JSON list of C-alpha atoms in Angstrom, two decimals:
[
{"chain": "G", "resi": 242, "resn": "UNK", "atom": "CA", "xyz": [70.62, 116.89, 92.66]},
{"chain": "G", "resi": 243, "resn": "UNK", "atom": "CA", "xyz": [71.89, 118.13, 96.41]},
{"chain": "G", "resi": 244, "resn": "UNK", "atom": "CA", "xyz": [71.01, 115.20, 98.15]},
{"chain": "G", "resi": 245, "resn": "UNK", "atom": "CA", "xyz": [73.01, 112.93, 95.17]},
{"chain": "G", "resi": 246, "resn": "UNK", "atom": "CA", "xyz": [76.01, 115.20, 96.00]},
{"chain": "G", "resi": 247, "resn": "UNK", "atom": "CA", "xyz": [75.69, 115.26, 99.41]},
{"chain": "G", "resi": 248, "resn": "UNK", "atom": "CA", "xyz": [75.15, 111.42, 99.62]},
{"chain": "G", "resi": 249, "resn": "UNK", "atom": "CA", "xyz": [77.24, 110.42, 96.58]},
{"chain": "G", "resi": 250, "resn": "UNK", "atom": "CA", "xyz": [80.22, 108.79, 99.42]},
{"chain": "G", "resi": 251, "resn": "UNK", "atom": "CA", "xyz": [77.70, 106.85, 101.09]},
{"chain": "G", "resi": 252, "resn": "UNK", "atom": "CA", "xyz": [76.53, 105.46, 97.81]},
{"chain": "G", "resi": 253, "resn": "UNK", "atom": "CA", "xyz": [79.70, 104.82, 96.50]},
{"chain": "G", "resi": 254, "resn": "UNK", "atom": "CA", "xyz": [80.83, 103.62, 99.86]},
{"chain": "G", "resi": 255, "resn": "UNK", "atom": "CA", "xyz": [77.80, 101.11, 100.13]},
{"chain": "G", "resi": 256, "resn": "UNK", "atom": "CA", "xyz": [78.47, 100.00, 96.47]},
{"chain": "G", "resi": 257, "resn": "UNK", "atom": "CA", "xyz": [82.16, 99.42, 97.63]},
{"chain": "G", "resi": 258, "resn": "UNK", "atom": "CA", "xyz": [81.15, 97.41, 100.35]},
{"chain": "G", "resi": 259, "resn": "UNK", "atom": "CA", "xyz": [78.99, 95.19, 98.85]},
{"chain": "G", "resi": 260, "resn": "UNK", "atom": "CA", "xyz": [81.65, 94.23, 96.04]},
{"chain": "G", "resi": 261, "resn": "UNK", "atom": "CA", "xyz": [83.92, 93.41, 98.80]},
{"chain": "G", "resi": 262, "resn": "UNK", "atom": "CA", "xyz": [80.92, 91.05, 100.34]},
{"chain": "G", "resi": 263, "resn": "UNK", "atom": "CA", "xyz": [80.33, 89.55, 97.02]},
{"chain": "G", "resi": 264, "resn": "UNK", "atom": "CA", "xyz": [84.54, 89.00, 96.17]},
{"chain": "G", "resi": 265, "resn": "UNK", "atom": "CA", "xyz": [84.75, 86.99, 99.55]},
{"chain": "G", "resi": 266, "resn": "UNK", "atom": "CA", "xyz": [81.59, 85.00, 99.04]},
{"chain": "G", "resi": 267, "resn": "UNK", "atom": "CA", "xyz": [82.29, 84.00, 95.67]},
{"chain": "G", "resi": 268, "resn": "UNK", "atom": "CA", "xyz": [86.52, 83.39, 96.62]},
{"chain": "G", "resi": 269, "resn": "UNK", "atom": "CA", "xyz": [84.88, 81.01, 99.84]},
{"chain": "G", "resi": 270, "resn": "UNK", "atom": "CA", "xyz": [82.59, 79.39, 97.55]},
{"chain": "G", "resi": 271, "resn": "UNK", "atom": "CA", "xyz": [85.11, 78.36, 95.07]},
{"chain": "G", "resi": 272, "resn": "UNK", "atom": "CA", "xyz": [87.43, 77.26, 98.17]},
{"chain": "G", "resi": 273, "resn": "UNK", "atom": "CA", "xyz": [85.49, 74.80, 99.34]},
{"chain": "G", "resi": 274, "resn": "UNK", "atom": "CA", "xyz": [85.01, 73.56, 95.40]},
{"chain": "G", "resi": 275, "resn": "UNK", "atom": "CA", "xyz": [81.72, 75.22, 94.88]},
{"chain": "G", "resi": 276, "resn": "UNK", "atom": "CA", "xyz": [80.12, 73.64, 97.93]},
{"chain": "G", "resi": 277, "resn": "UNK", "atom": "CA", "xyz": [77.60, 75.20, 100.49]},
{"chain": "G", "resi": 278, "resn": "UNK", "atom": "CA", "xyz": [78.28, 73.42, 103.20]},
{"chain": "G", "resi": 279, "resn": "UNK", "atom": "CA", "xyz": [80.94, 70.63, 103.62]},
{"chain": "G", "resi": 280, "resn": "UNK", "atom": "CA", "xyz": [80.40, 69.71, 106.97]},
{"chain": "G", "resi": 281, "resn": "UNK", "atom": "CA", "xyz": [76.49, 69.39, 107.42]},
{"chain": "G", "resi": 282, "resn": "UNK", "atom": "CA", "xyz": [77.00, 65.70, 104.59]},
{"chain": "G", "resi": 283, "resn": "UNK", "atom": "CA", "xyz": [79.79, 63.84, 106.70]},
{"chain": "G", "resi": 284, "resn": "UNK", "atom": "CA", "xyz": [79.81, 65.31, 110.82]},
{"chain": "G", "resi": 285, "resn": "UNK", "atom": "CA", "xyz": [83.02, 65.76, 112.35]},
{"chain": "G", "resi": 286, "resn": "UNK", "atom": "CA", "xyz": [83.15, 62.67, 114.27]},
{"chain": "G", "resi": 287, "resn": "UNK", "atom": "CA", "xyz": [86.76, 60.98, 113.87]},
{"chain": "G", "resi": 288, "resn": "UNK", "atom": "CA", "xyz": [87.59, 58.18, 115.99]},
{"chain": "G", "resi": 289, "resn": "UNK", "atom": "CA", "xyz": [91.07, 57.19, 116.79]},
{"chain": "G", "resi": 290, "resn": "UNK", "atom": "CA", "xyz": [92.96, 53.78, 117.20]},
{"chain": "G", "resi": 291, "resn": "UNK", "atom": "CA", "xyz": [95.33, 52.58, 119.85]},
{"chain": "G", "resi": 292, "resn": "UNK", "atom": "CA", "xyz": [98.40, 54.19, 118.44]},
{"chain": "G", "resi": 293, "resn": "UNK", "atom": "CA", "xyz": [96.09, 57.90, 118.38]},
{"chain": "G", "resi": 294, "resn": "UNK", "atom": "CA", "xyz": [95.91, 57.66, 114.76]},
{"chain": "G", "resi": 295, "resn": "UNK", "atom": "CA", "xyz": [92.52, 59.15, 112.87]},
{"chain": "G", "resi": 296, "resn": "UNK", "atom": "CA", "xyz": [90.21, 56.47, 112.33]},
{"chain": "G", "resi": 297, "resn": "UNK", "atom": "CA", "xyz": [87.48, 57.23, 108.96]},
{"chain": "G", "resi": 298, "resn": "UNK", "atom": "CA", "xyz": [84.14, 56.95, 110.63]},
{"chain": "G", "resi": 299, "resn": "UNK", "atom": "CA", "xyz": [82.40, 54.01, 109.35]},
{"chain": "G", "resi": 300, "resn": "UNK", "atom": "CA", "xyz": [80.98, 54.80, 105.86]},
{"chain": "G", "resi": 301, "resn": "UNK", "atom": "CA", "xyz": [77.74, 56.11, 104.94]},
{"chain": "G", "resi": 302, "resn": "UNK", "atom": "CA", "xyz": [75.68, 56.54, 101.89]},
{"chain": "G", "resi": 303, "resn": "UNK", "atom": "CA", "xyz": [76.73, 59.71, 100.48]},
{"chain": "G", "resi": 304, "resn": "UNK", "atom": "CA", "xyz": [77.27, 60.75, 97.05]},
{"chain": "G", "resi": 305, "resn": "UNK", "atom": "CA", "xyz": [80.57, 61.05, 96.23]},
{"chain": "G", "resi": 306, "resn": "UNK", "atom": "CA", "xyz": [81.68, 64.18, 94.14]},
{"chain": "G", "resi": 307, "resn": "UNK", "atom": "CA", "xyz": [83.00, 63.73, 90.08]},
{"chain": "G", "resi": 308, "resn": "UNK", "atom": "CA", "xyz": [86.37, 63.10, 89.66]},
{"chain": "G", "resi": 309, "resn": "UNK", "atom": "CA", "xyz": [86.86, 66.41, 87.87]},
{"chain": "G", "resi": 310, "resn": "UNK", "atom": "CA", "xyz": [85.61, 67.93, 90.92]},
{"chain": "G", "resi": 311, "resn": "UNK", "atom": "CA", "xyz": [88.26, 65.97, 93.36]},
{"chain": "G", "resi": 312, "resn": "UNK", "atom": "CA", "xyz": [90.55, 67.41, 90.67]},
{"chain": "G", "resi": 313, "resn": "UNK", "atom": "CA", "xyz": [89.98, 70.56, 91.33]},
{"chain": "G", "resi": 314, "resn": "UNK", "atom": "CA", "xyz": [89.07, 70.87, 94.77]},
{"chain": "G", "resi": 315, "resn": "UNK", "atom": "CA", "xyz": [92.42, 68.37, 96.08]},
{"chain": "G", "resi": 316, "resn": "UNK", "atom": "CA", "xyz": [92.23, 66.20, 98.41]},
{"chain": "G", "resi": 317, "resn": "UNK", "atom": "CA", "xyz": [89.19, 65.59, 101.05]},
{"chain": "G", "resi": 318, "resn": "UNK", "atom": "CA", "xyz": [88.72, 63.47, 103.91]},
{"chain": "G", "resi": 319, "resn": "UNK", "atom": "CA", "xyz": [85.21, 61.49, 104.20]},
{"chain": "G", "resi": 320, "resn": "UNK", "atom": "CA", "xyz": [83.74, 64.65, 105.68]},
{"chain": "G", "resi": 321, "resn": "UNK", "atom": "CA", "xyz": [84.38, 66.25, 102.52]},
{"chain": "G", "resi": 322, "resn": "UNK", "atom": "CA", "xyz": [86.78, 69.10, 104.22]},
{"chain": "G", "resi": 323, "resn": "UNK", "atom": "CA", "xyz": [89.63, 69.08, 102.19]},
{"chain": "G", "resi": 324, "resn": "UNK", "atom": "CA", "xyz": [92.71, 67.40, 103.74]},
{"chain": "G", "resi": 325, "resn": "UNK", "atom": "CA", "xyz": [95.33, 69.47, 102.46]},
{"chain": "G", "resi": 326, "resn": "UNK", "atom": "CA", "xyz": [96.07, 72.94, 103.91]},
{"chain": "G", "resi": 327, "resn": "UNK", "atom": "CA", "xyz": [96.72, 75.77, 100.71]},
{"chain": "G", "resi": 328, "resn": "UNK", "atom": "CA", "xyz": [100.63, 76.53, 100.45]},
{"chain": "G", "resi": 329, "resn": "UNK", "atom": "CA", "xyz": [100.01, 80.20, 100.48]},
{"chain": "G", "resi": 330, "resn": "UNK", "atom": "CA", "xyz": [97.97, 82.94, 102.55]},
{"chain": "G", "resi": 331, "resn": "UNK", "atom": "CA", "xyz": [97.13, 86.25, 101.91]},
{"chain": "G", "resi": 332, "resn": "UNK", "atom": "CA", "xyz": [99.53, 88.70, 104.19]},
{"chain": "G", "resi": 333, "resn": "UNK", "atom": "CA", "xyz": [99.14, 92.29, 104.72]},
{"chain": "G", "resi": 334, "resn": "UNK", "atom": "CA", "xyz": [101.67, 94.15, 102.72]},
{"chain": "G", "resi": 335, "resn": "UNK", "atom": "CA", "xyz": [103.01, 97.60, 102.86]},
{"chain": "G", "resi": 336, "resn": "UNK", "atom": "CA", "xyz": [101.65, 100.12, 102.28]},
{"chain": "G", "resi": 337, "resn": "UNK", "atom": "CA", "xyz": [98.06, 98.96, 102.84]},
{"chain": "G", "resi": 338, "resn": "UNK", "atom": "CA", "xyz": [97.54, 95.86, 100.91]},
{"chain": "G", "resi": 339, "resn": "UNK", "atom": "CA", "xyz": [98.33, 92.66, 100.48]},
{"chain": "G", "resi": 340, "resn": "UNK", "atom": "CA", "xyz": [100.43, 89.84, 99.31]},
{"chain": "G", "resi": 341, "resn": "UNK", "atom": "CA", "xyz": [100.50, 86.21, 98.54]},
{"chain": "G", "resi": 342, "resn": "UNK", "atom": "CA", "xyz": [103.05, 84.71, 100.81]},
{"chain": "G", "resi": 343, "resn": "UNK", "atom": "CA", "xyz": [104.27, 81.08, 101.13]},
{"chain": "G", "resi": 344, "resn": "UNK", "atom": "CA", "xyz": [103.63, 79.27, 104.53]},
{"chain": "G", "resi": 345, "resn": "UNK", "atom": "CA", "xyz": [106.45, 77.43, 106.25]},
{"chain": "G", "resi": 346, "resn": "UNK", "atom": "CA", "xyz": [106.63, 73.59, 106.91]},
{"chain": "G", "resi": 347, "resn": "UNK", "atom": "CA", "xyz": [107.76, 72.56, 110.00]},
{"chain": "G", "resi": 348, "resn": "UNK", "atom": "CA", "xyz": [108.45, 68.87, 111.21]},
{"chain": "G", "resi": 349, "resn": "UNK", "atom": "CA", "xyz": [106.46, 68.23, 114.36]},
{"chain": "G", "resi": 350, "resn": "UNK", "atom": "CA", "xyz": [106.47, 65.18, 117.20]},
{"chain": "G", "resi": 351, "resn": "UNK", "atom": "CA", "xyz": [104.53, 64.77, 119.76]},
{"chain": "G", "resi": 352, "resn": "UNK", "atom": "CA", "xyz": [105.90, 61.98, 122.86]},
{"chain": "G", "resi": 353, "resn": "UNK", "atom": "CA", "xyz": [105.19, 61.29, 125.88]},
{"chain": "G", "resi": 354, "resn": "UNK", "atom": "CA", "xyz": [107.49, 59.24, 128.48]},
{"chain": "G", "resi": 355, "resn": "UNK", "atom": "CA", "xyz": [106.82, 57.51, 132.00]},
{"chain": "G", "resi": 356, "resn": "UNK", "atom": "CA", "xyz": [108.52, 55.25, 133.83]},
{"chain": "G", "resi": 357, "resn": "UNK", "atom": "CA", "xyz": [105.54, 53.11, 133.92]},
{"chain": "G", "resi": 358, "resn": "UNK", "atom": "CA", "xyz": [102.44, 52.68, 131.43]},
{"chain": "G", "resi": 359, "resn": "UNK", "atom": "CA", "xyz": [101.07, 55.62, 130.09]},
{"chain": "G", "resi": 360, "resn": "UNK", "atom": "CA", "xyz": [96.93, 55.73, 131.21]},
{"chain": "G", "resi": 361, "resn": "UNK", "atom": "CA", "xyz": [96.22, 58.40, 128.18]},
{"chain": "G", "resi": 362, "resn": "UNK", "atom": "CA", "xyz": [97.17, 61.36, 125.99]},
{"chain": "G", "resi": 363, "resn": "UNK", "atom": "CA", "xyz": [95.18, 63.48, 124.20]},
{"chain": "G", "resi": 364, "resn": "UNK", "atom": "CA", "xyz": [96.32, 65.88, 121.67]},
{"chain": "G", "resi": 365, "resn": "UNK", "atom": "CA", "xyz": [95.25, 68.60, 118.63]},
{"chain": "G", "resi": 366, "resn": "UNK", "atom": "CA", "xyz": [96.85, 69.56, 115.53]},
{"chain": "G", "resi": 367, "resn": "UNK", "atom": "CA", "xyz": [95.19, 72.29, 114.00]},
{"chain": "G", "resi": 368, "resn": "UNK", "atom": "CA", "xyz": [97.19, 72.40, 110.69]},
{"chain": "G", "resi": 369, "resn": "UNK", "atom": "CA", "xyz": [98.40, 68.55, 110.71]},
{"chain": "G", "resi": 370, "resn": "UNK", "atom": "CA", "xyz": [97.16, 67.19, 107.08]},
{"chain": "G", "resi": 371, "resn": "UNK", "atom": "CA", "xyz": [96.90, 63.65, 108.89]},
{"chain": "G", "resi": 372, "resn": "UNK", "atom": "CA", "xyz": [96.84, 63.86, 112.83]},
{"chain": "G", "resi": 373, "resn": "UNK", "atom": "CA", "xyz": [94.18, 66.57, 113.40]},
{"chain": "G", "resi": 374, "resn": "UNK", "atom": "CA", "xyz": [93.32, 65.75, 116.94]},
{"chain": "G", "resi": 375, "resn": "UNK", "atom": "CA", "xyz": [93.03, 62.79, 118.95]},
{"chain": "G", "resi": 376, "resn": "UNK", "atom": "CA", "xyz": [93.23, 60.42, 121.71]},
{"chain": "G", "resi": 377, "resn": "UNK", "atom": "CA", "xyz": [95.23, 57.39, 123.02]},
{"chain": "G", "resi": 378, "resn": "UNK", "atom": "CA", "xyz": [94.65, 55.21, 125.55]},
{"chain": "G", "resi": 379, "resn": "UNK", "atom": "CA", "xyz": [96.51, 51.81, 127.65]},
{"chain": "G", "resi": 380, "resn": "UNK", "atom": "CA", "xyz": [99.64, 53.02, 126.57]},
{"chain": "G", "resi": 381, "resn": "UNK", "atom": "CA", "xyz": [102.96, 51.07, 127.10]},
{"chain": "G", "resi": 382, "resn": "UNK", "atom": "CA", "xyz": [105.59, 53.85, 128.92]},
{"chain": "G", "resi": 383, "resn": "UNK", "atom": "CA", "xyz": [106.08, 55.72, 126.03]},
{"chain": "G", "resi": 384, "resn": "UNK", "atom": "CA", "xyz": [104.42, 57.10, 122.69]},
{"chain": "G", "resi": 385, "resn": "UNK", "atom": "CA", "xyz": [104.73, 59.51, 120.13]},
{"chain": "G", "resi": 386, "resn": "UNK", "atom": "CA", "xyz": [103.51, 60.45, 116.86]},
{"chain": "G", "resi": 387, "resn": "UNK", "atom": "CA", "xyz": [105.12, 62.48, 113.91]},
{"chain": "G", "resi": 388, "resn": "UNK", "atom": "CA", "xyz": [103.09, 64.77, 111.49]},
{"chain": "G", "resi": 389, "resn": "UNK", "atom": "CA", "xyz": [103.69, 68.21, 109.13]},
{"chain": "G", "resi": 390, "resn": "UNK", "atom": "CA", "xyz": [102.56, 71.62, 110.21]},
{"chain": "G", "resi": 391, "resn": "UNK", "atom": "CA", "xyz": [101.73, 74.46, 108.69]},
{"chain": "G", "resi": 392, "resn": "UNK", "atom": "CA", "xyz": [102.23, 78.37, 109.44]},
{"chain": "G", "resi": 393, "resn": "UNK", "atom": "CA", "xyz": [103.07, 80.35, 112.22]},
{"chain": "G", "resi": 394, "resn": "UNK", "atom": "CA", "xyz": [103.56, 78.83, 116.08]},
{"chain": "G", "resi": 395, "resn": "UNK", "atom": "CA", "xyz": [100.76, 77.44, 118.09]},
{"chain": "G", "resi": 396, "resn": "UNK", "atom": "CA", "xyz": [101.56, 74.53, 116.32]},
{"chain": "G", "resi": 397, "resn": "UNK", "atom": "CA", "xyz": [99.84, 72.08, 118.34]},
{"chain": "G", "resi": 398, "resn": "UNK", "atom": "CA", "xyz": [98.82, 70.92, 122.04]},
{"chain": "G", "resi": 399, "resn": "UNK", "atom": "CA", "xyz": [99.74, 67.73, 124.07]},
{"chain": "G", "resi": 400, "resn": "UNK", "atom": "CA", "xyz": [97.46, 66.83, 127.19]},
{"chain": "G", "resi": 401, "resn": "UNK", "atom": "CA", "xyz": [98.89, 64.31, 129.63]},
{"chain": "G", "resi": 402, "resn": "UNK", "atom": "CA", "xyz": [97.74, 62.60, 133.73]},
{"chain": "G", "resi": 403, "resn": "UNK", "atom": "CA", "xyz": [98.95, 60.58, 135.75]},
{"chain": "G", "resi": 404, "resn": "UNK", "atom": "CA", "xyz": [97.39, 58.07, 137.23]},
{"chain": "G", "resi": 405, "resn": "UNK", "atom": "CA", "xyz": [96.16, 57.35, 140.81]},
{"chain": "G", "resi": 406, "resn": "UNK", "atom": "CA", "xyz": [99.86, 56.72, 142.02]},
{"chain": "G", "resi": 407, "resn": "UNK", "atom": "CA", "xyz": [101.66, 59.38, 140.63]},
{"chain": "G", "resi": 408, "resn": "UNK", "atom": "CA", "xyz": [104.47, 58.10, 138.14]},
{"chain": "G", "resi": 409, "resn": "UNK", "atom": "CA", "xyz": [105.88, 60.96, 136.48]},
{"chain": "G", "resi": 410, "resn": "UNK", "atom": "CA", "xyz": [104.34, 61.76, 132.87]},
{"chain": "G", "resi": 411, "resn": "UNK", "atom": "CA", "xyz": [106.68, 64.01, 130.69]},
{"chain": "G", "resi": 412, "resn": "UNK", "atom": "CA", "xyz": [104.68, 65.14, 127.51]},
{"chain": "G", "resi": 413, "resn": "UNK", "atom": "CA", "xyz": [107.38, 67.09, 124.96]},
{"chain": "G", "resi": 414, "resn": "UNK", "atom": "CA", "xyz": [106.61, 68.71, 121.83]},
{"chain": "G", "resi": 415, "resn": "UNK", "atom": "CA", "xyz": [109.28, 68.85, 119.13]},
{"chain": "G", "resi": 416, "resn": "UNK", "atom": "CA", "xyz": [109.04, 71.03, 116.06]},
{"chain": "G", "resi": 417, "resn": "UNK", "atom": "CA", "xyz": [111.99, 71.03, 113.52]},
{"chain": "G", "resi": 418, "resn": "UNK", "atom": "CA", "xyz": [114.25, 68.60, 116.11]},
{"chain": "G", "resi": 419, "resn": "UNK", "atom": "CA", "xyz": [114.42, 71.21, 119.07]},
{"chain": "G", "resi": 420, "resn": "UNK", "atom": "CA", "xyz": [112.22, 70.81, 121.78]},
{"chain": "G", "resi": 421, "resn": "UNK", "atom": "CA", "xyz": [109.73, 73.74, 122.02]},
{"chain": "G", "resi": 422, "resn": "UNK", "atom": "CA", "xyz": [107.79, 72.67, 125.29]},
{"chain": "G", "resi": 423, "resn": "UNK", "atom": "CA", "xyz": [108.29, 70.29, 127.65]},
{"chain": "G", "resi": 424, "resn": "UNK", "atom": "CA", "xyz": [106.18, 69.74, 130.89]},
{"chain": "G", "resi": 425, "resn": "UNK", "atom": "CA", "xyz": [106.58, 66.69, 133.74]},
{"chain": "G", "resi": 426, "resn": "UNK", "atom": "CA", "xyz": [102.99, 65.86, 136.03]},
{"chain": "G", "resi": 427, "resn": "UNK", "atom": "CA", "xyz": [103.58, 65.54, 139.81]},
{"chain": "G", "resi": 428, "resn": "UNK", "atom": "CA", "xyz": [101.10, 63.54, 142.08]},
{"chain": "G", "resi": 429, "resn": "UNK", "atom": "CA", "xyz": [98.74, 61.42, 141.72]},
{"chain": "G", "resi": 430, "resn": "UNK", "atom": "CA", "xyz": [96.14, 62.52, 138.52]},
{"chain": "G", "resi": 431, "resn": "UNK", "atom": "CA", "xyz": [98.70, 65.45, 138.23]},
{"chain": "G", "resi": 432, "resn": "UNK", "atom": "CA", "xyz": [97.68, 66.84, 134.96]},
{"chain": "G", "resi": 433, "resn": "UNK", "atom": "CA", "xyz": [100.25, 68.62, 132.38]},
{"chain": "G", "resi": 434, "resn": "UNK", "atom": "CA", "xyz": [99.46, 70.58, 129.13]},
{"chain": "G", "resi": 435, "resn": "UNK", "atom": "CA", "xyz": [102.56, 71.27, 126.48]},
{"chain": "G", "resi": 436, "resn": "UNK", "atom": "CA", "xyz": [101.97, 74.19, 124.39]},
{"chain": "G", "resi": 437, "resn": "UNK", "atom": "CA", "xyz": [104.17, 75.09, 121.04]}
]
């Protein structure tokens, strides 16, 4: 009966612990609509076209889930990861716990400008629910693209270089029409990353 009082918080604080194990298991599970893993059925690869716009991968024979599942679960791109961010996160609150708060929506554009034709661009989009990440290539002397983002800043990432005779390459990234980073290359194969 001494050792169950003397050990009675590290029971309870084991039994605590494992509830907390079990509530986050069980909240990922029904997150990702139940399934174990969403990735290992489709890959990751995403191809883009000439304008940097996601590609689908060509198709492959995989079952496709119920409609009552798509229901539920919104909507998901052909690697079954769901395309659509949540509109709420949980927050820490005062005093020690937490809320459900609503995430922002912010307006984003990516362009880049030259003087002559553009060799490349890459960029990535973390929270984009169209324009994840990509690449475009044989450019004319300008390009951009236009998605939604989602959350707090470090919004997104814009990778430019020049080409073997140096024209100027100004990437810019816009969020909510007000330029948040703006970088110009110099020299030839200068490179140039914009950050927002």
């Amino acid at each position: 009966m001494r050792k169950l009082r003397r050990n009675g918080k590290y029971i309870v604080t084991a039994i605590v612990l494992l509830a907390f194990v079990l509530a986050l298991v069980l909240f990922v599970k029904a997150y990702n609509g139940g399934s174990d893993n969403p990735v290992a059925a489709g890959g990751l690869n995403h191809a883009t076209d000439s304008a940097g716009a996601l590609r689908s991968p060509s198709p492959s024979p995989s079952p496709s889930p119920s409609p009552s599942k798509a229901r539920r679960s919104g909507s998901t791109d052909p690697t079954g990861l769901p395309t659509k961010l949540p509109r709420v996160t949980l927050t820490p609150a005062e005093p020690g716990g937490f809320t459900y708060a609503d995430l922002p929506s912010h307006s984003l554009v990516l362009r880049v400008t030259s003087s002559a034709p553009i060799p490349g661009v890459g960029y990535l989009v973390p929270t984009s629910p169209d324009r994840v990440y990509g690449r475009a290539t044989k450019l004319g002397a300008s390009w951009s693209i236009r998605t939604t983002v989602t959350g707090q800043p470090d919004y997104a990432a814009l990778f430019v270089q020049a080409g073997p005779q140096g024209v100027r390459i100004t990437c810019s990234i816009i969020i909510d029409g007000k330029v948040a980073s703006s970088q110009t290359t110099s020299g030839p194969y200068g490179r140039r990353v914009c950050l927002a």
